[in-house]
CSV table of C-alpha atoms in Angstrom, one decimal:
chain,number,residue,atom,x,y,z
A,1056,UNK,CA,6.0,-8.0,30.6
A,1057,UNK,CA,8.7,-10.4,28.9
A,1058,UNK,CA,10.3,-8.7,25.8
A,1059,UNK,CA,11.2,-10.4,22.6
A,1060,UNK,CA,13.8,-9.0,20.6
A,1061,UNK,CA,12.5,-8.0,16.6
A,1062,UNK,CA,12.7,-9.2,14.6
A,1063,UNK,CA,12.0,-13.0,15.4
A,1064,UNK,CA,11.8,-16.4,14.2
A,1065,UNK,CA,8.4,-16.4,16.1
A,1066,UNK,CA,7.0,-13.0,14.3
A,1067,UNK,CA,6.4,-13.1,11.0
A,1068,UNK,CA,6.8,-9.8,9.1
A,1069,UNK,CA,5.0,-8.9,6.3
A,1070,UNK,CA,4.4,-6.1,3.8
A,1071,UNK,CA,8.6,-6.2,2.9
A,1072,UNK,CA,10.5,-6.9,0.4
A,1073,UNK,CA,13.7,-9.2,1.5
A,1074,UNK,CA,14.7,-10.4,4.6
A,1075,UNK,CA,12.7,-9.7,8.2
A,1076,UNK,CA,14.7,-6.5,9.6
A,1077,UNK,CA,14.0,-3.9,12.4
A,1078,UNK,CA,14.4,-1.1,10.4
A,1079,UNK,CA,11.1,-1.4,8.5
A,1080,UNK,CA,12.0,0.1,5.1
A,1081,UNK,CA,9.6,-1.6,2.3
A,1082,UNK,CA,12.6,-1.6,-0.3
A,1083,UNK,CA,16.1,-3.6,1.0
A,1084,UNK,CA,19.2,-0.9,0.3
A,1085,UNK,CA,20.4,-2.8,-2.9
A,1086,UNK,CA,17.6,-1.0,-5.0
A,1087,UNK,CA,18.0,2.6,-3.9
A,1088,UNK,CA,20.4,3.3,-6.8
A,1089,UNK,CA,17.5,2.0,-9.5
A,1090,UNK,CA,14.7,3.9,-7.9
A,1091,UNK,CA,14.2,8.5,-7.4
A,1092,UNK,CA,15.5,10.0,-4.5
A,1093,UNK,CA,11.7,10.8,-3.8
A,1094,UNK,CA,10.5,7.4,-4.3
A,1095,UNK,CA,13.5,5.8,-2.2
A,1096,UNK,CA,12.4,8.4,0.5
A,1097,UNK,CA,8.6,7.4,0.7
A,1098,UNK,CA,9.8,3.7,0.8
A,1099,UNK,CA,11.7,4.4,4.5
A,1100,UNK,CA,8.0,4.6,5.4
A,1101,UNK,CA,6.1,1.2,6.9
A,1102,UNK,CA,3.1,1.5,5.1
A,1103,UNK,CA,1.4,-1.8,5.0
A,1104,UNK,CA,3.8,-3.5,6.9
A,1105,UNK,CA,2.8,-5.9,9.5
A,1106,UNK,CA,3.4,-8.5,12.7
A,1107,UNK,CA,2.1,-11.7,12.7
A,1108,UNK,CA,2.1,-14.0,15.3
A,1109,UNK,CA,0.5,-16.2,17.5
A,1110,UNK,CA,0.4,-16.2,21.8
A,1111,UNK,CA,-1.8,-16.7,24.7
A,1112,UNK,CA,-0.7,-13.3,26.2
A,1113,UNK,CA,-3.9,-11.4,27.6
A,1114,UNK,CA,-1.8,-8.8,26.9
A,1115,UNK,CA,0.2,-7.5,23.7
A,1116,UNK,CA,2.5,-4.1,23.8
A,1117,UNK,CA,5.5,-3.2,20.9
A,1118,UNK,CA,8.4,-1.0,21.9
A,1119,UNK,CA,10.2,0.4,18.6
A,1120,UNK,CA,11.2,4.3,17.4
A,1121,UNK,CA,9.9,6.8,15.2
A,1122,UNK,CA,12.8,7.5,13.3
A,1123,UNK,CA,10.8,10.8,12.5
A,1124,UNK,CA,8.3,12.6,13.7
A,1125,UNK,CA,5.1,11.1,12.4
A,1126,UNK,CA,2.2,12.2,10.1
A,1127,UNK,CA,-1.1,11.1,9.4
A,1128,UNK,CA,-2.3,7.9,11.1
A,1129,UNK,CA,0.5,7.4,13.5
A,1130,UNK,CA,-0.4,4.8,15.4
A,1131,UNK,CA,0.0,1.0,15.3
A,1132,UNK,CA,-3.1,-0.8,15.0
A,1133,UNK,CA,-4.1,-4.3,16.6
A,1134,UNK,CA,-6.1,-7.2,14.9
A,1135,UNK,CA,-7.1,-10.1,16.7
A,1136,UNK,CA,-8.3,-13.2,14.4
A,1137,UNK,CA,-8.7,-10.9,11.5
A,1138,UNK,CA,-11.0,-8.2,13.9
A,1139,UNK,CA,-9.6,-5.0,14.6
A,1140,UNK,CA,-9.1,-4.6,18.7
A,1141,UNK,CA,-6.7,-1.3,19.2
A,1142,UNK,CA,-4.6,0.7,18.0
A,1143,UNK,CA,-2.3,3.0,20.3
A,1144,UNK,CA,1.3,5.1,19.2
A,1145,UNK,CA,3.2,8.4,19.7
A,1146,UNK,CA,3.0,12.0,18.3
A,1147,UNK,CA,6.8,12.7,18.3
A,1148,UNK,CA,10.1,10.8,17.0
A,1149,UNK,CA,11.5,9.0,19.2
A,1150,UNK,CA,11.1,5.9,21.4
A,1151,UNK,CA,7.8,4.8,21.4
A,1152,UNK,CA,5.9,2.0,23.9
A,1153,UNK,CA,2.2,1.4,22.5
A,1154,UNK,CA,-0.2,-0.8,24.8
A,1155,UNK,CA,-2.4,-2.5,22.1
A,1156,UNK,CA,-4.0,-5.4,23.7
A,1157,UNK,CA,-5.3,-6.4,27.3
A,1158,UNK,CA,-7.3,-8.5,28.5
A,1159,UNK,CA,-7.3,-11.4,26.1
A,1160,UNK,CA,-8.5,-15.2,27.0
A,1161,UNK,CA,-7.2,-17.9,25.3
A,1162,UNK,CA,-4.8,-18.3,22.3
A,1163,UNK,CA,-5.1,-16.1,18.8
A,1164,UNK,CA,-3.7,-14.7,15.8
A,1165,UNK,CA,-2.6,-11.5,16.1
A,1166,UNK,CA,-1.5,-9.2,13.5
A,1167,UNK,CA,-0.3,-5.4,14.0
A,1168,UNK,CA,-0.7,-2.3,11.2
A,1169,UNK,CA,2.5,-0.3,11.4
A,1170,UNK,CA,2.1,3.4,10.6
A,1171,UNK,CA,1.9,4.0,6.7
A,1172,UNK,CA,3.8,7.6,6.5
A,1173,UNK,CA,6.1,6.5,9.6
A,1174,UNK,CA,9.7,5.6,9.6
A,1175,UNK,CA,9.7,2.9,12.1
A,1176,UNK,CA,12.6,0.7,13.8
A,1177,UNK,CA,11.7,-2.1,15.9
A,1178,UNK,CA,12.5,-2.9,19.0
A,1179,UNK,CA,10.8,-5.3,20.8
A,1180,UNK,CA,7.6,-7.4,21.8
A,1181,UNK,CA,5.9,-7.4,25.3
A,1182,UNK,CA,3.7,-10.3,26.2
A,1183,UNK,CA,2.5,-11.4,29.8
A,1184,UNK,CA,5.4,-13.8,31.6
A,1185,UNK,CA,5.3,-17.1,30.5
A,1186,UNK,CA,3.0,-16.7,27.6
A,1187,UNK,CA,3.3,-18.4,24.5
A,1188,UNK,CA,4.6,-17.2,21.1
A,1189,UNK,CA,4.8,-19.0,18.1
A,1190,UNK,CA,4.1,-17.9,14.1
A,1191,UNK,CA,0.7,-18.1,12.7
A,1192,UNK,CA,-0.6,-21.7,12.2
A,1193,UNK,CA,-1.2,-20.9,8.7
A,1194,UNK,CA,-0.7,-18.1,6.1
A,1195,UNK,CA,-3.0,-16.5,3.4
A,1196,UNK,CA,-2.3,-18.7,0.1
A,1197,UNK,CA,-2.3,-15.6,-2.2
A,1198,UNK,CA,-0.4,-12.6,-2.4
A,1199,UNK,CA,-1.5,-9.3,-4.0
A,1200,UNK,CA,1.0,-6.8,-5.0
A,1201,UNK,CA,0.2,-2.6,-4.9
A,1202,UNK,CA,1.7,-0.1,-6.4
A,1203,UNK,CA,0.2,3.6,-6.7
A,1204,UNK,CA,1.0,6.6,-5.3
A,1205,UNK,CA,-0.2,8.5,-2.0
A,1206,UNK,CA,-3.9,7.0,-2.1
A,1207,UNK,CA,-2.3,3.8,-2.1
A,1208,UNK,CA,0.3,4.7,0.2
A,1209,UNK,CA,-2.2,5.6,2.3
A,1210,UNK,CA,-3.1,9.1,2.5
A,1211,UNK,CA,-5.5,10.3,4.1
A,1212,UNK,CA,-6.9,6.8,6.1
A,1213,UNK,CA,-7.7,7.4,10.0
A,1214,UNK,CA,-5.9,4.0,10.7
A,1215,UNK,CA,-3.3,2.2,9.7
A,1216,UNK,CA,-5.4,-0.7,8.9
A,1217,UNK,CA,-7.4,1.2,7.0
A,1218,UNK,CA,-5.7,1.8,3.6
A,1219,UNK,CA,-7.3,0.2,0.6
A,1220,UNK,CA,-4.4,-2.4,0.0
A,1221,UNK,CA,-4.9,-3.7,3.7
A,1222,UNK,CA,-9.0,-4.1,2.8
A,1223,UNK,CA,-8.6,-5.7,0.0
A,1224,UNK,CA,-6.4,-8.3,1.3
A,1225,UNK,CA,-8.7,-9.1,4.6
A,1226,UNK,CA,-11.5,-9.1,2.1
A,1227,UNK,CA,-9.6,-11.6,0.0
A,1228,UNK,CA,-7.6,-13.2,2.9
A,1229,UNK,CA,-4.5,-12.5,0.8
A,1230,UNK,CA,-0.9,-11.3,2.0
A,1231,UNK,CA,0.2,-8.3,0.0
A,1232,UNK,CA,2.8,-5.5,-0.2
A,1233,UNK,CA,2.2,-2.0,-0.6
A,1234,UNK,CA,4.4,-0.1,-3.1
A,1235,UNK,CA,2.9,3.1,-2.4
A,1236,UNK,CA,4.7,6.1,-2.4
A,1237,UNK,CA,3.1,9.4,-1.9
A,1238,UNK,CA,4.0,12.1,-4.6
A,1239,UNK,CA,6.5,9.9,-6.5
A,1240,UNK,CA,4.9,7.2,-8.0
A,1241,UNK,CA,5.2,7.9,-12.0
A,1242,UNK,CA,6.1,4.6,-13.7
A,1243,UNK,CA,9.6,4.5,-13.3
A,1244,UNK,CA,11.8,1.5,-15.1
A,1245,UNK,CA,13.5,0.9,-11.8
A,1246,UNK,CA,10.1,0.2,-9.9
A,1247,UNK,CA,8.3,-1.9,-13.0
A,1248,UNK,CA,11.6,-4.3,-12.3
A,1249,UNK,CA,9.9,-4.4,-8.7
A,1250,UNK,CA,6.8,-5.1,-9.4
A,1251,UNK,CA,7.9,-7.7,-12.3
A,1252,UNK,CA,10.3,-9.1,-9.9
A,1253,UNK,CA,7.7,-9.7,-7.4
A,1254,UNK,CA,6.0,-13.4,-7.0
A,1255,UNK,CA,2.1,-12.5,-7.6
A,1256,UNK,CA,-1.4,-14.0,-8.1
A,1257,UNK,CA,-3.0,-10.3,-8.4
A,1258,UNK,CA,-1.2,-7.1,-9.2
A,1259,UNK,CA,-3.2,-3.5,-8.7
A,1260,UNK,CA,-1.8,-0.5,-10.3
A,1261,UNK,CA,-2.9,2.8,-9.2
A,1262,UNK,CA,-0.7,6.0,-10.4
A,1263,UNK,CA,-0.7,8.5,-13.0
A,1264,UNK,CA,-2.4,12.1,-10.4
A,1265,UNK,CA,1.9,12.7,-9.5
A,1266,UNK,CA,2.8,12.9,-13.1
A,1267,UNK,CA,-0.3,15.0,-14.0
A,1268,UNK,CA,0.5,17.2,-10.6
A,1269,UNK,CA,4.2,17.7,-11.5
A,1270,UNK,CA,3.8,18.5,-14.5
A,1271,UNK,CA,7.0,17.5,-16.3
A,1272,UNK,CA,5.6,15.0,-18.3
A,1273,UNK,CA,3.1,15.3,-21.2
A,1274,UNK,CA,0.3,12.9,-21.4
A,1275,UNK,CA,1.6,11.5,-25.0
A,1276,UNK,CA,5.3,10.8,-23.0
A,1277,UNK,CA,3.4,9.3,-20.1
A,1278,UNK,CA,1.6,7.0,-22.7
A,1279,UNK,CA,4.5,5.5,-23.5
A,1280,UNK,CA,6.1,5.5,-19.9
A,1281,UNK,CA,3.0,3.9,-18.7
A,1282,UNK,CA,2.7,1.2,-21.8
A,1283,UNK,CA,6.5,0.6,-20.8
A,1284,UNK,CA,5.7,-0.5,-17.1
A,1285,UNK,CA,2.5,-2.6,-18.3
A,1286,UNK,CA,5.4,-4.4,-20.9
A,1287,UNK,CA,7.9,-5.1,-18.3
A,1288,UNK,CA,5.3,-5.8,-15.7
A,1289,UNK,CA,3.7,-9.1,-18.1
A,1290,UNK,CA,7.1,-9.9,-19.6
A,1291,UNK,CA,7.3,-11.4,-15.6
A,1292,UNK,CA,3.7,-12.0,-15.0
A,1293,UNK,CA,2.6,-13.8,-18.1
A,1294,UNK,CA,-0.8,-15.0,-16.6
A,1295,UNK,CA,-1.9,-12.7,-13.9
A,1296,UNK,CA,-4.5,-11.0,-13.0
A,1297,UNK,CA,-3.8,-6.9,-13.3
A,1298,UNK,CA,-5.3,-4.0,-12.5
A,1299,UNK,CA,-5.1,-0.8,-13.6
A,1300,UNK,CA,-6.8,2.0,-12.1
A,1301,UNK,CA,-7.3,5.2,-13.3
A,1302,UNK,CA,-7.0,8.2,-11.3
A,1303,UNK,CA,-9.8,9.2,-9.2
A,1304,UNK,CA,-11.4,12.8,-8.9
A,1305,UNK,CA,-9.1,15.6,-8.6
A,1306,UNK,CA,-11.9,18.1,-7.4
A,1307,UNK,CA,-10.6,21.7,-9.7
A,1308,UNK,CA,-9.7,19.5,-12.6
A,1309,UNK,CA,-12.9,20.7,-14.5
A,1310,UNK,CA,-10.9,24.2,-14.5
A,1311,UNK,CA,-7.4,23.1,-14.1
A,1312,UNK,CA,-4.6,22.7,-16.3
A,1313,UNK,CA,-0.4,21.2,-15.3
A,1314,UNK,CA,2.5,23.4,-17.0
A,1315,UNK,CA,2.4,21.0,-20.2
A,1316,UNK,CA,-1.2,22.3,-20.7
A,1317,UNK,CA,-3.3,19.0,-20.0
A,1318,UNK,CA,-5.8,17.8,-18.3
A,1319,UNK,CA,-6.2,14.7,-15.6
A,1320,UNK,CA,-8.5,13.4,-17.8
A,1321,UNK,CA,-6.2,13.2,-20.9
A,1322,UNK,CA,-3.5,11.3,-18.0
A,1323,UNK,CA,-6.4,9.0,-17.6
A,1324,UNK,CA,-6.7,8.7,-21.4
A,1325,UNK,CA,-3.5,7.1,-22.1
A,1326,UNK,CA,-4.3,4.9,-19.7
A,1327,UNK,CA,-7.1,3.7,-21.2
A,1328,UNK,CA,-5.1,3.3,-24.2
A,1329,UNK,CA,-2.2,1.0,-23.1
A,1330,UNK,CA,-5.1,-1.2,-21.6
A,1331,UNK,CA,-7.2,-1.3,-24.1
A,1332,UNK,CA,-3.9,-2.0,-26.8
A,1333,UNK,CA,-2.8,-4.7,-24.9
A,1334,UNK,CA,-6.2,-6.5,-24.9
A,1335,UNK,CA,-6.5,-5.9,-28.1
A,1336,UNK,CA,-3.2,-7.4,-28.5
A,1337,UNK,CA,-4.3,-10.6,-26.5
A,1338,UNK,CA,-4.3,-9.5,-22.9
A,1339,UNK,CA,-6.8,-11.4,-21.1
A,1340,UNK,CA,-5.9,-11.0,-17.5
A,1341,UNK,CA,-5.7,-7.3,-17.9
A,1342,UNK,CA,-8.5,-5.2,-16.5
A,1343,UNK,CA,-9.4,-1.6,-15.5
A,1344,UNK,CA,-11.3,0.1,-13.1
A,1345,UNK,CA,-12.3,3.6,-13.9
A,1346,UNK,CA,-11.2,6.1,-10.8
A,1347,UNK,CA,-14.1,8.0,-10.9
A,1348,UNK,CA,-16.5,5.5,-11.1
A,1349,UNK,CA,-15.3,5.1,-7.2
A,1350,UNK,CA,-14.3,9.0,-6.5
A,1351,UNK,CA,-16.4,11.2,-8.7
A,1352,UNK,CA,-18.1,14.2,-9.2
A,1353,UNK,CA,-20.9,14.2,-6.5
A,1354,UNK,CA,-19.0,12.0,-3.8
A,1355,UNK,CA,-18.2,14.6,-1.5
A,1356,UNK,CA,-18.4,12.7,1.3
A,1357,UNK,CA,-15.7,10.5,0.3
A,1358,UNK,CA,-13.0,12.7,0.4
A,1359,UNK,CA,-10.4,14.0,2.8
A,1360,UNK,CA,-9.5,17.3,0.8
A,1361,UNK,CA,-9.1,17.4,-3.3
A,1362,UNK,CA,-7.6,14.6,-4.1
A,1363,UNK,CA,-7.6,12.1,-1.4
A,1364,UNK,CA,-10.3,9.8,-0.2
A,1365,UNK,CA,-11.3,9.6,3.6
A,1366,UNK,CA,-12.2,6.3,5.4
A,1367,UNK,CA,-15.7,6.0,3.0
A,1368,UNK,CA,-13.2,7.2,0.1
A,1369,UNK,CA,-10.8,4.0,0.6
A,1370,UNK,CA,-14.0,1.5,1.5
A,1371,UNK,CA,-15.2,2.3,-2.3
A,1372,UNK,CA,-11.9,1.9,-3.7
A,1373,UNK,CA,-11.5,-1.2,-2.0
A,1374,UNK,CA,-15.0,-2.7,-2.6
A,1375,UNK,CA,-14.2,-2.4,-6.4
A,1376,UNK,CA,-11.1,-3.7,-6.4
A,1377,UNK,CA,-12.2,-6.9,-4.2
A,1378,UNK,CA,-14.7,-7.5,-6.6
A,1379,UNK,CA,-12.1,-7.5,-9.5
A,1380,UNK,CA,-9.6,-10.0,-7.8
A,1381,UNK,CA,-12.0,-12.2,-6.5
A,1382,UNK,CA,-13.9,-12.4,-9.8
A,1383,UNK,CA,-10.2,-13.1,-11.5
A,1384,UNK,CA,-9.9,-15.3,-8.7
A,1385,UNK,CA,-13.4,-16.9,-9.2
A,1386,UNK,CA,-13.9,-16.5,-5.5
């Protein structure tokens, strides 16, 4: 094998924020300050960060580090021309060699999942000797920003490539970043100044089951936190497409109560009001998706435990979101 030092003018890295790095936090270091410790935490994490390249090589290996040891889908999954082909990783922190690809003929895109609820610093890229490496041809022409909490992050998806942000975006042969952050994604000023900052031609918001959860924050407070983040968020993005999603099933909410005394469904209530205010107001590239509509009582079998989809879980939530964009979209 021939190794190429990450990152490289020959690999194109997306999924971050800022310049191409090895050390494969989502967020550069000048924003820790404006975001929760929590939420700065979940960031050191690679979910929906990715490799894109071209070569020849009928064979394709990356050496990096798990900074930490690993949960969840672990692993670093291979696409070739948009098809998933392999996926291999470690257990354990430390250095890590993962064979993804042998056996290739002929020259193709390839493009490689890094862990979502990894921290991850790159090493290098092994190819065949003498093979060819170049960056893609072309790049998607649209670019989908996420921002949720731990379903969006990722949890609980089987792959890498498997989280709903990564769907959508094949679906829609978009790029996209993934501002998931499991457990800390509550519609913080600092983040909305992320999001708003962000270039855009589809935004998908997805939080609201950590503020419910912690319980620090009463539905009527959350209202206006949440109205706050759709204000900032528009102020930026004066023309597209956004949506909000509601949360999805949380399976003892029929009996369950946070400290403040509410329910999730008066969380997703509020919700429905700082939509349904702002198109009243005259938003019309503002949209939402009803959680439960995808994750609801009698879907079972899309769910990991009681709150988080499986692999048929993240499909649904993907399918209706795809059909959102691309109807914004008009594709």
């Amino acid at each position: 094998m021939q190794w190429i030092a990450l990152p490289s003018p020959d690999v194109e890295m997306r999924g971050l924020l800022g310049a191409p790095r090895a050390l494969l936090h989502r967020i550069p270091e000048e924003h820790r300050n404006s975001l929760p410790a929590d939420t700065w935490e979940r960031s050191e994490m690679s979910s929906g960060v990715r490799l894109v390249f071209e070569t020849d090589s009928p064979r394709v290996a990356l050496h990096f580090e798990y900074l930490a040891r690993p949960s969840r889908a672990s692993k670093v999954d291979a696409y070739v021309d948009g098809r998933f082909a392999g996926t291999d990783g470690g257990d354990d922190s430390g250095p890590c060699t993962a064979d993804l690809l042998e056996g290739l003929a002929g020259t193709h895109e390839i493009e490689l999942h890094m862990p979502p609820y990894s921290k991850v610093r790159l090493k290098s890229l092994g190819l065949a000797p003498g093979a060819s490496l170049a960056a893609p041809a072309s790049r998607p022409s649209r670019f989908i920003t996420f921002h949720g909490d731990s379903i969006t992050h990722g949890a609980i998806t089987t792959r890498s490539g498997l989280a709903y942000p990564s769907r959508v975006a094949r679906a829609l042969d978009a790029d996209f970043i993934n501002l998931g952050f499991g457990g800390s994604a509550r519609g913080e000023p600092g983040m909305a100044r992320i999001v708003a900052d962000l270039p855009a031609d589809a935004i998908s918001l997805y939080y609201g089951i950590n503020t419910y959860g912690q319980g620090k924050t009463d539905p009527i407070e959350f209202g206006r936190i949440y109205a706050d983040f759709l204000e900032t968020v528009r102020a930026s993005h004066t023309q597209t497409p956004i949506v909000v999603i509601t949360p999805t099933w949380y399976v003892p909410e029929a009996h369950h109560r946070n400290d403040t005394g509410a329910s999730v469904e008066e969380y997703r209530q509020v919700i429905r009001n700082a939509v349904s205010d702002r198109v009243a107001a005259g938003d019309a590239n503002l949209v939402m998706l009803e959680g439960c509509s995808l994750i609801g009582p009698g879907n079972e079998s899309r769910m990991a435990d009681l709150v988080h989809p499986n692999d048929e879980g993240f499909a649904a939530i993907a399918s209706g979101l795809t059909r959102l964009i691309g109807k914004a979209w008009e594709i």
